[in-house]
XYZ file of C-alpha atoms in Angstrom:
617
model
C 161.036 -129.520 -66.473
C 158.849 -132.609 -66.518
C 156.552 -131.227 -63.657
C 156.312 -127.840 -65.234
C 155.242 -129.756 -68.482
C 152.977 -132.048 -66.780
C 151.420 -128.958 -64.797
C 150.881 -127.095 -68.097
C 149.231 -129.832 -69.259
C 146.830 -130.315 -66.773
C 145.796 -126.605 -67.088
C 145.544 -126.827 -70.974
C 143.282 -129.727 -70.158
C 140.902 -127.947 -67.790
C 140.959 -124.761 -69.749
C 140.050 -126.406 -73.228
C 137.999 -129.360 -71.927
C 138.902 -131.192 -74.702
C 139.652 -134.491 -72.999
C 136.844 -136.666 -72.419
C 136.069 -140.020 -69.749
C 137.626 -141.916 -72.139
C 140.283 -139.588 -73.819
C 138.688 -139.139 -76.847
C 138.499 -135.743 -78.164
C 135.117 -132.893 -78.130
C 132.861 -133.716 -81.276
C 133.377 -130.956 -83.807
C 130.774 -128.816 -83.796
C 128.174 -128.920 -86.630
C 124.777 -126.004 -87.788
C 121.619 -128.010 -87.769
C 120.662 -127.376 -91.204
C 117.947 -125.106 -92.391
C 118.112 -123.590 -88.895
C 116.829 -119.912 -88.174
C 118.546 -117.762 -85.637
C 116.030 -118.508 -83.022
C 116.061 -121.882 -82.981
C 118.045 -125.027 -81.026
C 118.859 -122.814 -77.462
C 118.365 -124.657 -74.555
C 114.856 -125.485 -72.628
C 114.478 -124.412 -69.372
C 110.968 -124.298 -67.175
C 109.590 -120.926 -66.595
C 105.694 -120.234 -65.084
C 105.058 -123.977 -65.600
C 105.955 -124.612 -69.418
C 109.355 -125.410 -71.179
C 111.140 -122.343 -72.552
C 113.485 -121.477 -75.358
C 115.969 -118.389 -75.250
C 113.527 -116.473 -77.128
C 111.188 -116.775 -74.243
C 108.642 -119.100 -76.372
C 106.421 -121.998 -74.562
C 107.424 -124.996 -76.015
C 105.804 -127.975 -76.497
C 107.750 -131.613 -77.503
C 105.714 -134.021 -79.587
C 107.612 -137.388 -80.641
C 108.187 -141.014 -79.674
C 110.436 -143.289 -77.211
C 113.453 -144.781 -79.106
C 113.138 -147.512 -78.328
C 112.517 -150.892 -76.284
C 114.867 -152.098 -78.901
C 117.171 -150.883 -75.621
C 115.344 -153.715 -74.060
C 117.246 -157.045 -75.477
C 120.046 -158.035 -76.302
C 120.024 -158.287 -80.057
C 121.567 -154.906 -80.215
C 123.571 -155.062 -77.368
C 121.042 -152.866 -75.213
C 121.233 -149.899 -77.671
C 117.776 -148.864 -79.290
C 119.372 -149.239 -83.122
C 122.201 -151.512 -84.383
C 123.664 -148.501 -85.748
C 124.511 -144.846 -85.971
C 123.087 -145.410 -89.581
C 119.970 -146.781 -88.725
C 119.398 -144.581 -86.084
C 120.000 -141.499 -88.751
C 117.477 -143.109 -90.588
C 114.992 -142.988 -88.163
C 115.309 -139.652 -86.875
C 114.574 -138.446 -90.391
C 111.544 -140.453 -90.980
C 110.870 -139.158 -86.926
C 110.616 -135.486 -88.278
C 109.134 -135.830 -91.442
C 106.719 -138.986 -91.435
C 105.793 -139.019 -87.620
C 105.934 -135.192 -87.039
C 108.264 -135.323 -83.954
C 110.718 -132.592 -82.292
C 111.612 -135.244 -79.562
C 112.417 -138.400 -78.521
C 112.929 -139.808 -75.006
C 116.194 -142.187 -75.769
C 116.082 -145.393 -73.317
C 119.844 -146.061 -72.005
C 120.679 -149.439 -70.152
C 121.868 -150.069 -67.279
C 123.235 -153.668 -67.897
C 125.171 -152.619 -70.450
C 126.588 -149.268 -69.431
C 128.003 -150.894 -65.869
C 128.205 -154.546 -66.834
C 130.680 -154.817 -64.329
C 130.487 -153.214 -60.676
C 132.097 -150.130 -60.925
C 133.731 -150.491 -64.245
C 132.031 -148.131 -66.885
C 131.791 -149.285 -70.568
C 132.473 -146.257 -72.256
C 132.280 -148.364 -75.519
C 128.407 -148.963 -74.966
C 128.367 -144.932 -74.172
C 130.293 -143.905 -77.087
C 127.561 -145.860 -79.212
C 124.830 -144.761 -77.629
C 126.006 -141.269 -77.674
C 126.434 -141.322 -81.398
C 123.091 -142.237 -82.007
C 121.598 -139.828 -79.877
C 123.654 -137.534 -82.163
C 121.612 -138.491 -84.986
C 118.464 -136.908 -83.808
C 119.902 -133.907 -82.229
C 121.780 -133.053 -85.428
C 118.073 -133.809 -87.090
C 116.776 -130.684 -84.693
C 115.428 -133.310 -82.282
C 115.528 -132.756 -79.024
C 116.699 -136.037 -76.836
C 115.829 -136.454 -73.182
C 117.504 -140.044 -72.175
C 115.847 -142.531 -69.820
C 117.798 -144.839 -68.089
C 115.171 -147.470 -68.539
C 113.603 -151.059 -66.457
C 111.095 -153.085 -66.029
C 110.564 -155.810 -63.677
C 113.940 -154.490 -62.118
C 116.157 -156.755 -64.837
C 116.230 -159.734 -67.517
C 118.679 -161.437 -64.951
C 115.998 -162.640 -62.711
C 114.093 -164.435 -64.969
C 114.902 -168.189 -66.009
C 115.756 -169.347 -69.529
C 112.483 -171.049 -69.793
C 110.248 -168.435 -68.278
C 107.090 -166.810 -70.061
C 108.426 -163.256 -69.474
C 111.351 -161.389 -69.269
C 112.207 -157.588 -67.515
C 115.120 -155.648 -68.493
C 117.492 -152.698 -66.490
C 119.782 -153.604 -63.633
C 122.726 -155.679 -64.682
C 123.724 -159.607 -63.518
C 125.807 -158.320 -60.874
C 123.348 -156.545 -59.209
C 120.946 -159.801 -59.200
C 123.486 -161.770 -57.983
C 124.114 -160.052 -54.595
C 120.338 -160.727 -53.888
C 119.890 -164.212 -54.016
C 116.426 -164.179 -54.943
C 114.179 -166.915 -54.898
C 112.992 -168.088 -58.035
C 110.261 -165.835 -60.365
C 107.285 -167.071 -60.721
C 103.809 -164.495 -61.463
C 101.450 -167.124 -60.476
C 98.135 -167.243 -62.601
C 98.985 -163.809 -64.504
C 97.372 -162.650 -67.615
C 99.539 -159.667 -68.744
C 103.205 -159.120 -68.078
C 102.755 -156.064 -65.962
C 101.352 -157.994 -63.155
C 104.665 -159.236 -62.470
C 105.595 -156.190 -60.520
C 103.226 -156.715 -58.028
C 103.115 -160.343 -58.240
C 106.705 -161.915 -58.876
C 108.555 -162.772 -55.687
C 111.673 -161.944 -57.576
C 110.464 -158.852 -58.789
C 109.156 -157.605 -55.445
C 112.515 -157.772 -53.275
C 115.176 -156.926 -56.307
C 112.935 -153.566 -56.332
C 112.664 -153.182 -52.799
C 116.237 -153.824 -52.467
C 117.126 -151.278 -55.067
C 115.136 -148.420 -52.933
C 116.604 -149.673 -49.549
C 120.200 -149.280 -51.382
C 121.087 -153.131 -50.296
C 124.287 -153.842 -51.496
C 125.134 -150.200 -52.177
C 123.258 -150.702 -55.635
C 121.344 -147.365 -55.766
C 125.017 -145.698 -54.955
C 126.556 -148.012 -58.012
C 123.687 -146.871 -59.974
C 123.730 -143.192 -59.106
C 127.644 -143.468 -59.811
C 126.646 -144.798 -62.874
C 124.197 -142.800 -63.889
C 126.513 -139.366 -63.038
C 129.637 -140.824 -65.173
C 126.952 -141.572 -68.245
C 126.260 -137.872 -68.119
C 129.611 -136.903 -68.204
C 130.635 -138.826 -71.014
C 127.704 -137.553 -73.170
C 127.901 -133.960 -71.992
C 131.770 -134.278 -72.745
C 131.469 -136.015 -76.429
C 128.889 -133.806 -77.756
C 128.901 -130.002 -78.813
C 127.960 -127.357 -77.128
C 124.905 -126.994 -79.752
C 124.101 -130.590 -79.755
C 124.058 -130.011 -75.983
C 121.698 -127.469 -75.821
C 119.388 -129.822 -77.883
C 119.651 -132.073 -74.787
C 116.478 -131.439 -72.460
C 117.331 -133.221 -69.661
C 117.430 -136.776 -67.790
C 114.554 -139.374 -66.869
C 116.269 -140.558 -63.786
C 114.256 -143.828 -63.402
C 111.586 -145.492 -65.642
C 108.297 -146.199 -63.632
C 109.422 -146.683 -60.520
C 107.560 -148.650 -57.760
C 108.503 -150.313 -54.175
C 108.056 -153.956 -54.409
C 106.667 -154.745 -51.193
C 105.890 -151.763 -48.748
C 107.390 -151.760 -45.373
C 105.411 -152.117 -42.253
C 103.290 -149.116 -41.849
C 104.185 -147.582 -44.946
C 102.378 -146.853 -48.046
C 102.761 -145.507 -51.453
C 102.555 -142.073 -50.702
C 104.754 -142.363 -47.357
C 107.322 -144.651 -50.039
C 107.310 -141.999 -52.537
C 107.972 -139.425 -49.719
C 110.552 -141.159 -48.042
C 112.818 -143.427 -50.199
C 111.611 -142.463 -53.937
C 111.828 -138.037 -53.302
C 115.142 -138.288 -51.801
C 116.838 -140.527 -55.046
C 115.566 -138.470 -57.265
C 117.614 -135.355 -54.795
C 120.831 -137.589 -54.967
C 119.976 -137.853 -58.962
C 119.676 -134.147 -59.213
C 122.861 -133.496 -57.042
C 124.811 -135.735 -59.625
C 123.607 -133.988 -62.665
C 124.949 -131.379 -61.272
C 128.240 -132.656 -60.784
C 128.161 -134.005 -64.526
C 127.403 -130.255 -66.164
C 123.828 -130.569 -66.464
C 122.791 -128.327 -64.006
C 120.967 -126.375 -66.147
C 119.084 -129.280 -67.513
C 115.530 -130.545 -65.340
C 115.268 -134.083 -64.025
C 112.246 -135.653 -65.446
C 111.141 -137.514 -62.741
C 108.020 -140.139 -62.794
C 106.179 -141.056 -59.769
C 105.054 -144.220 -58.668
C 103.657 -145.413 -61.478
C 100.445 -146.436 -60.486
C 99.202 -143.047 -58.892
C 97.330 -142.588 -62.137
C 96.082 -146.403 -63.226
C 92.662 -146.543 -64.298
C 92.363 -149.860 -62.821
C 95.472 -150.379 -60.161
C 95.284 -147.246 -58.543
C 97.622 -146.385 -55.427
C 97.904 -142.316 -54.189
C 101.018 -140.636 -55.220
C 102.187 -138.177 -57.255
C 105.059 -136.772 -55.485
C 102.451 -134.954 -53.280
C 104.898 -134.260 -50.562
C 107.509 -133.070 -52.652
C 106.827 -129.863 -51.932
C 107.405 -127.116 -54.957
C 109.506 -129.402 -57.758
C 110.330 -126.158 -59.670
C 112.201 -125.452 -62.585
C 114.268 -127.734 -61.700
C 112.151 -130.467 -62.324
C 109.364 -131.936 -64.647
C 106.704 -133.644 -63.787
C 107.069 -136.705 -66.278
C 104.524 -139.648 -66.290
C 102.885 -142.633 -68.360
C 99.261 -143.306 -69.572
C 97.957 -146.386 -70.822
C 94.335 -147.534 -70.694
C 94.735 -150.543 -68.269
C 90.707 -151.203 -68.865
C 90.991 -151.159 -72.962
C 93.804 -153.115 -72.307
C 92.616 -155.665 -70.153
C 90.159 -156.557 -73.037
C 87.345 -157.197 -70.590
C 86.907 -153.817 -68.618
C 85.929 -151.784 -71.645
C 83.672 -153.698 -74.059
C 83.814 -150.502 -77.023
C 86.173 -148.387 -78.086
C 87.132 -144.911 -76.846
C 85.109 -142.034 -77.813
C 85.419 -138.094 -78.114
C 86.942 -136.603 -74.458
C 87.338 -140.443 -73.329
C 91.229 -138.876 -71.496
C 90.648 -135.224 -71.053
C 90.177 -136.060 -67.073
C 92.778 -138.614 -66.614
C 95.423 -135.613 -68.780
C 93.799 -132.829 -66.984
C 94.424 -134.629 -63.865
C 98.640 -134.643 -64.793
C 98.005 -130.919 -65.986
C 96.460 -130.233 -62.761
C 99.150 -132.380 -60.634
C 102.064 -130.138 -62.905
C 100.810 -127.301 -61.984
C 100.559 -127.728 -58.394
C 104.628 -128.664 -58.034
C 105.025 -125.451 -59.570
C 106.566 -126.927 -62.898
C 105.728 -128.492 -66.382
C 104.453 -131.901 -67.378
C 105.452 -134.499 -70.107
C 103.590 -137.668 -70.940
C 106.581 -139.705 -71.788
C 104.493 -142.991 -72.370
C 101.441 -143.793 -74.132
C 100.072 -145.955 -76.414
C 97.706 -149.218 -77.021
C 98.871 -152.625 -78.848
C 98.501 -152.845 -82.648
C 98.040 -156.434 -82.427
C 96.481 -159.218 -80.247
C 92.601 -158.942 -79.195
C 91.929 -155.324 -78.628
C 94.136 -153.712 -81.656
C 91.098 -152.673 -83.081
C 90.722 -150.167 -80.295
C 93.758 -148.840 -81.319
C 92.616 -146.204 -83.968
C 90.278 -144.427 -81.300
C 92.371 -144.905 -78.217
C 95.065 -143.047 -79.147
C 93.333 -140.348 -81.643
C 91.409 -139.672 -77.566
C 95.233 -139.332 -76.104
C 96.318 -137.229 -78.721
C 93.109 -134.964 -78.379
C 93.778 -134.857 -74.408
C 97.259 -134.253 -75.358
C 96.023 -130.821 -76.801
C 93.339 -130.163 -75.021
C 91.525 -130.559 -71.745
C 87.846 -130.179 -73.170
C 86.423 -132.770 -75.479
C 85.750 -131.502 -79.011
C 82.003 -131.295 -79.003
C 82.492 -128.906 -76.166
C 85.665 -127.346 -77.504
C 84.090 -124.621 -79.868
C 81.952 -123.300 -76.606
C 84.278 -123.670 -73.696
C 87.702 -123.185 -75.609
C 88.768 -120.888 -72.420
C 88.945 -124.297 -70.373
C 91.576 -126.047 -72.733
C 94.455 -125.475 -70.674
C 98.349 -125.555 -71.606
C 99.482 -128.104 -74.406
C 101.020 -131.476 -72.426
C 104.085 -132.819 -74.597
C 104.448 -136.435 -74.670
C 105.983 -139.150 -76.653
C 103.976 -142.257 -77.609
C 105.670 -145.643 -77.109
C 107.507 -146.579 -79.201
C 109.556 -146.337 -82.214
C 111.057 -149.591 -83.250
C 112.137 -149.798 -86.613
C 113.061 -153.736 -85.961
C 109.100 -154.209 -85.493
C 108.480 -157.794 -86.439
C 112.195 -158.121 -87.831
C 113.320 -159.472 -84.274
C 116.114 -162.180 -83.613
C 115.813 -161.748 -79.863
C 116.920 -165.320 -77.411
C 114.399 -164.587 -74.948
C 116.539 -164.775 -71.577
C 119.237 -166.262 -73.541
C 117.218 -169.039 -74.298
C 118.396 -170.339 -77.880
C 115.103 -172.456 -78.372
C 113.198 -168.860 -77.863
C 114.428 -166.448 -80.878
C 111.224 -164.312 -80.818
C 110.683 -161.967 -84.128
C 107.606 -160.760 -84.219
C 106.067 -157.570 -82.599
C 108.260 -156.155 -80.751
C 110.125 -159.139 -79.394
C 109.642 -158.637 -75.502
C 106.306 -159.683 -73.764
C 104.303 -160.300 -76.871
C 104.169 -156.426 -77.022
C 103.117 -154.592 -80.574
C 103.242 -151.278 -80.120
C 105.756 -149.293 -82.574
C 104.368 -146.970 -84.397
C 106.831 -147.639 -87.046
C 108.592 -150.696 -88.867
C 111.241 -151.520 -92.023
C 109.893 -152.382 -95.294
C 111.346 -155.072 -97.640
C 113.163 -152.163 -98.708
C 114.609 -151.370 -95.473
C 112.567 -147.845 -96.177
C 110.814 -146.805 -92.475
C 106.755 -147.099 -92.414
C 104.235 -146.273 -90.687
C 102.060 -148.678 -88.703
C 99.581 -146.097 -87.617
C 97.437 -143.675 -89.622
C 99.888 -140.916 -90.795
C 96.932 -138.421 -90.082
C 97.028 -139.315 -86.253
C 100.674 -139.041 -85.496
C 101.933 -136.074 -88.377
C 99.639 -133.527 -86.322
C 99.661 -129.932 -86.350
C 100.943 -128.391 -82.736
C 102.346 -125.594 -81.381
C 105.921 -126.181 -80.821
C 106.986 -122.674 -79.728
C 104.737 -120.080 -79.106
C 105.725 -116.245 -78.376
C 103.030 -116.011 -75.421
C 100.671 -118.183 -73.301
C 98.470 -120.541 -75.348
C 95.115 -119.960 -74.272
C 93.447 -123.033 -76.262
C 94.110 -124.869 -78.767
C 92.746 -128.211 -81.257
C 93.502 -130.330 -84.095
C 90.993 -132.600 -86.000
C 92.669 -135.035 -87.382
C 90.108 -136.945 -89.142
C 92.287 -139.924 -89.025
C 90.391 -143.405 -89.539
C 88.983 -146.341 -88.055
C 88.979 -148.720 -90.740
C 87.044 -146.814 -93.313
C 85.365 -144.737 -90.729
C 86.474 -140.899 -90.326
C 86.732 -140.031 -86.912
C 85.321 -136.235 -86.395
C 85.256 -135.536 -82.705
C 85.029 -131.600 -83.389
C 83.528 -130.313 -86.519
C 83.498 -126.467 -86.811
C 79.986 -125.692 -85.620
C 76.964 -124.291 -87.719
C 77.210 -121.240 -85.620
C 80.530 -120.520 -87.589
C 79.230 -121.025 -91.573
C 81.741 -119.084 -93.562
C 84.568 -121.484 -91.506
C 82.397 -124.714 -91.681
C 82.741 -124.257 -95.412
C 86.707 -123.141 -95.315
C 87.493 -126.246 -93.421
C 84.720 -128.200 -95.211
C 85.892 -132.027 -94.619
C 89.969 -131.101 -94.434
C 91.472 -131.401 -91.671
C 92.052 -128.016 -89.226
C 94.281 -126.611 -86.112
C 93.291 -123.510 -84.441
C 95.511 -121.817 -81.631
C 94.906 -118.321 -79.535
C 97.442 -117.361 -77.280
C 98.267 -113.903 -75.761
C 101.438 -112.675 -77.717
C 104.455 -111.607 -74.947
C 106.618 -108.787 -76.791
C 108.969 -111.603 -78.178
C 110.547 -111.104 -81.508
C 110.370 -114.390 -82.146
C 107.596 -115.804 -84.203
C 105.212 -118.760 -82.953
C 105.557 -121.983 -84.519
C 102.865 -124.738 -85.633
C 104.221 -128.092 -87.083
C 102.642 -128.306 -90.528
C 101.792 -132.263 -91.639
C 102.884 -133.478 -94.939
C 99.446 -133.353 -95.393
C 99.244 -129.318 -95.693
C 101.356 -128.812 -98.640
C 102.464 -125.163 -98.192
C 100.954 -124.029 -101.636
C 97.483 -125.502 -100.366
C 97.875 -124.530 -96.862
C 94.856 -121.368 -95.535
C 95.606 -119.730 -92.581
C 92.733 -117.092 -91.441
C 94.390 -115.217 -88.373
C 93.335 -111.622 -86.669
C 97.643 -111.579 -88.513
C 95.574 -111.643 -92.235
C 94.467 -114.292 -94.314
C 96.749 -116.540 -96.517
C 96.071 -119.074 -99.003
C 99.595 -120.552 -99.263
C 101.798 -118.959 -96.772
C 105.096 -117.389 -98.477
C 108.463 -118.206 -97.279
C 109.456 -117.008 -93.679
C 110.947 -112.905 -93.302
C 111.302 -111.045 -90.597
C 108.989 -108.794 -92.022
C 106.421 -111.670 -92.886
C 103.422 -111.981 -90.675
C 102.419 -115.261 -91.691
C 104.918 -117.418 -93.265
C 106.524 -121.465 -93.834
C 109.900 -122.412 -93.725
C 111.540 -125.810 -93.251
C 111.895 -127.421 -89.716
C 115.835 -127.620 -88.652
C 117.361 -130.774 -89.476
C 117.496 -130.921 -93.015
C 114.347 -133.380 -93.143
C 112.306 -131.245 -95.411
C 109.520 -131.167 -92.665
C 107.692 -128.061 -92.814
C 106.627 -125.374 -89.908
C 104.725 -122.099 -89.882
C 105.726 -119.290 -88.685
C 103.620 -116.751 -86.866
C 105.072 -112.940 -86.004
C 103.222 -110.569 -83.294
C 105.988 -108.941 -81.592
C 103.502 -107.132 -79.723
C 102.752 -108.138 -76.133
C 99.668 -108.697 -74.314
C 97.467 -109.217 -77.226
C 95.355 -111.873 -77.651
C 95.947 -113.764 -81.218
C 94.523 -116.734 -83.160
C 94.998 -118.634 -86.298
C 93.170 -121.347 -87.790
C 95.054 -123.421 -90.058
C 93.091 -125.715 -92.684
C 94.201 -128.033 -95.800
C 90.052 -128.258 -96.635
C 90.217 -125.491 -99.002
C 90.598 -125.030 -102.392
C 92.059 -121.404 -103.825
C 89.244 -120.374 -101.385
C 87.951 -116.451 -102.292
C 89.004 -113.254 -100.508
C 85.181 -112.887 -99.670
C 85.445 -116.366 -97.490
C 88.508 -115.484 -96.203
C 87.042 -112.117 -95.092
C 83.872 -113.729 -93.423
C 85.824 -116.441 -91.719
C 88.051 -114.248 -90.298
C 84.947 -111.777 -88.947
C 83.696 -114.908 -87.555
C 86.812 -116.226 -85.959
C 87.025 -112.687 -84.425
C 83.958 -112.725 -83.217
C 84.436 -115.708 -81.935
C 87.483 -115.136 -79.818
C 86.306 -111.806 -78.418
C 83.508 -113.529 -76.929
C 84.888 -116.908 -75.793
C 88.385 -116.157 -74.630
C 88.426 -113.264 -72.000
């Protein structure tokens, strides 16, 4: 009797699945609130773009939460609780207009001991990733380092890294850090001793550590996979294997394109393999190249160009920061209109050769030190090249050219910004608090209040942007002027041309989004984030769909309608429907226009059609 009880016991277990790494029972599964029935199915990569169930590109707009998951204040978790992390996913959707979030893991604290998994560190990480995906967010998690780990560093030293745990220093025996004569912290990867053979140690698998961290890595899977629902696990998009990855010291002979193809392609196969094995085979592996194949300054070839065909299996993911605005010295001014479209066309262009998708999972430019003030215009030019691969005073003439819509996620989101207690390398004489407490870094979009009530740091007009999250076709162009500031100067990098009047005076000085895309048969409607600056009742939409002057709520009869995003955050979408297929389809969307007249609705759309029939074949 006690075997057949035990043996029915193991078969309840693998039939229900209700048992989890650590015993604890399946999360009990929740609605997103003010979902519709198309929405939160899993993303897949199809033709080079993610794709929901309905068959809808999709396109994920958000922020990296957060290098918080960096020190040790919070234990190596990016909030210091479930709470605050709530928090900030609702302020995500409905301040900063985002639909993802690439959640940084550690791996310190998830193996602080060789092979011993701390599934308490999981269980709170996993509950806070909860918080955005029951927000509708969807949450792609990034086992995260830089400079290979904190452990190397000394108590006393002017920087600090963060990733592999002590253990895994340990077993080096690496001689001390020192950067030399170095300006920025970054130059410690290719000029700390330390740094250099921990990384090229990692990539050689001394010690066995890639195997502890690939074991690691597949058991953190599990556990998350296992302790979420099967709708919060749909919301799941997949796994950054490896934050920007690089050799340390090349062996002799090789190079960064031979290290990429040889030790760097085949981890990210054992990564896949594992996901896999955890139940996310379904799910891509976002996986970054070396991460200099794309510096504007330190430049090295790469790109995972012998990788072959990636597939749908994989995304092409990688960072872009402006090393010369950075540097302070290699670019005097600040950026102007079209200043990325090359450097994002060229990760369009790189996506599209491996035969998958790409996401921008970094980007951004310091709010503080010396060259803050080319913050406003540096990242208004990344958003732009985020939409579009043509600058916007050649936009309204060449819109053909504008390619697919990159998704990205700006660094970072740190609601501790400047609210700190961080002992630099344990260092109790070093409690840093300002910024964002690693590096002298300032870069969060985002910090608490007096009030403990989440605010912006950057111009609300920038990051709440209109976009197309899901559209029922192929987006053949698309544009946003944001008209977001520089100090007290509005930046307008593409005004509606004189050659279009009747819209010139629609849009007048508001700000405007305007999206054509050849419709695919789906039933399901296309979807634009609206800003909380387009209140629906003020909201004109002029489409080859009809005109509206404050769109009604969503039908399935309704051509052009709003509705509320899912996640109960009160931000706001509209909603598209052309359930025809092969047709080619626009709508400009405008908050410049006041109770405008069914005459200048009519002539702005005869323009717009006009327009489109002759630009976009």
């Amino acid at each position: 009797m006690p075997n057949i009880r035990a043996r029915l016991l193991a078969v309840l277990v693998i039939l229900c699945g209700f048992l989890t790494v650590a015993g604890t029972p399946t999360a009990t599964a929740a609605t997103v609130p003010d979902s519709l029935p198309f929405d939160g199915s899993p993303l897949t990569v199809s033709g080079g773009r993610f794709v929901d169930a309905a068959g809808r590109e999709v396109v994920l707009r958000g922020y990296n939460v957060s290098g918080e998951t960096k020190l040790a204040e919070n234990k190596g978790l990016p909030f210091a609780s479930a709470a605050d992390a709530r928090k900030s996913a609702t302020a995500l959707r409905a301040l900063g207009g985002g639909n993802s979030v690439r959640f940084l893991l550690s791996w310190a604290y998830a193996e602080p001991v060789r092979g011993q998994v701390d599934t308490t560190y999981l269980a709170a990480a996993t509950d806070q990733m909860r918080a955005f995906l029951d927000a509708g967010i969807r949450v792609y998690p990034d086992f995260h380092q830089d400079l290979y780990s904190r452990y190397l560093f000394d108590p006393d030293s002017w920087y600090t890294g963060d990733g592999a745990p002590q253990w895994a220093v340990d077993l080096g025996n690496y001689p001390d850090e020192s950067c030399g004569i170095c300006f920025l912290w970054g130059q410690n990867i290719t000029q700390n001793g330390a740094v250099k053979a921990a990384q090229h140690d990692f990539w050689h698998n001394a010690y066995g550590l890639q195997d502890a961290f690939l074991t690691t890595a597949q058991r953190t899977m599990t556990y998350v996979k296992q302790n979420l629902t099967a709708e919060q696990f749909a919301g799941v998009l997949g796994f950054d294997p490896y934050n920007e990855p690089y050799a340390g010291t090349y062996d002799s002979g090789q190079n960064s394109r031979t290290w990429e193809r040889d030790l760097l392609w085949p981890f990210y196969v054992k990564f896949r393999a594992r996901m896999d094995a955890a139940g996310w085979q379904d799910k891509p592996a976002l996986v970054e190249p070396n991460l200099f194949w794309n510096g504007n300054v330190s430049k090295e070839e790469g790109g995972l160009l012998d990788a072959g065909t990636l597939g749908s299996r994989y995304v092409f993911n990688t960072h872009f920061y402006d090393q010369k605005a950075i540097s302070g010295i290699l670019m005097w001014g600040k950026a102007a209109d079209g200043q990325y479209v090359t450097d994002f066309g060229t990760v369009r262009d790189r996506a599209s050769a491996a035969g998958t998708t790409a996401v921008v999972s970094e980007f951004g430019h310091p709010l503080a030190g010396t060259v803050s003030d080319k913050a406003p215009t540096v990242l208004k030019a990344m958003y732009q090249a985020l939409d579009s691969r043509v600058k916007g005073a050649s936009w309204w003439t060449t819109p053909a050219t504008s390619g697919p819509v990159l998704s990205g996620n700006q660094w970072q989101w740190d609601i501790y910004n400047g609210r700190h207690h961080e002992l630099m390398n344990g260092n109790p004489d070093k409690v840093l608090t300002t910024g964002d407490a690693w590096n002298d870094e300032d870069l969060s979009a985002v910090r608490l209040d007096d009030t403990g009530k989440v605010t912006l740091r950057q111009d609300a007009r920038l990051l709440d942007r209109i976009y197309p999250s899901a559209t029922s076709g192929t987006t053949l162009a698309f544009t946003y002027e944001d008209r977001s500031r520089d100090g007290s100067t509005t930046l307008t990098w593409n005004p509606v041309p004189s050659s279009l009047p009747n819209v010139a005076q629609l849009v007048g000085s508001g700000q405007y989004g305007l999206l054509v895309w050849r419709s695919n048969g789906g039933s399901a409607p296309t979807e634009l984030h609206l800003p909380a600056t387009f209140p629906t009742a003020s909201t004109t939409v002029v489409s080859d769909l009809g005109t509206v002057y404050g769109p009604p709520a969503y039908t399935t009869t309704t051509k052009i309608a709003a509705a509320l995003e899912p996640g109960g955050t009160g931000s706001r979408r509209l909603l598209l429907s052309a359930p025809d297929a092969g047709t080619v389809h626009y709508a400009l969307v405008t908050n410049g226009a006041t109770a405008p007249t069914a005459t200048l609705l009519a002539a702005a759309r005869s323009e717009l059609s006009a327009w489109v029939a002759q630009k976009i074949k």
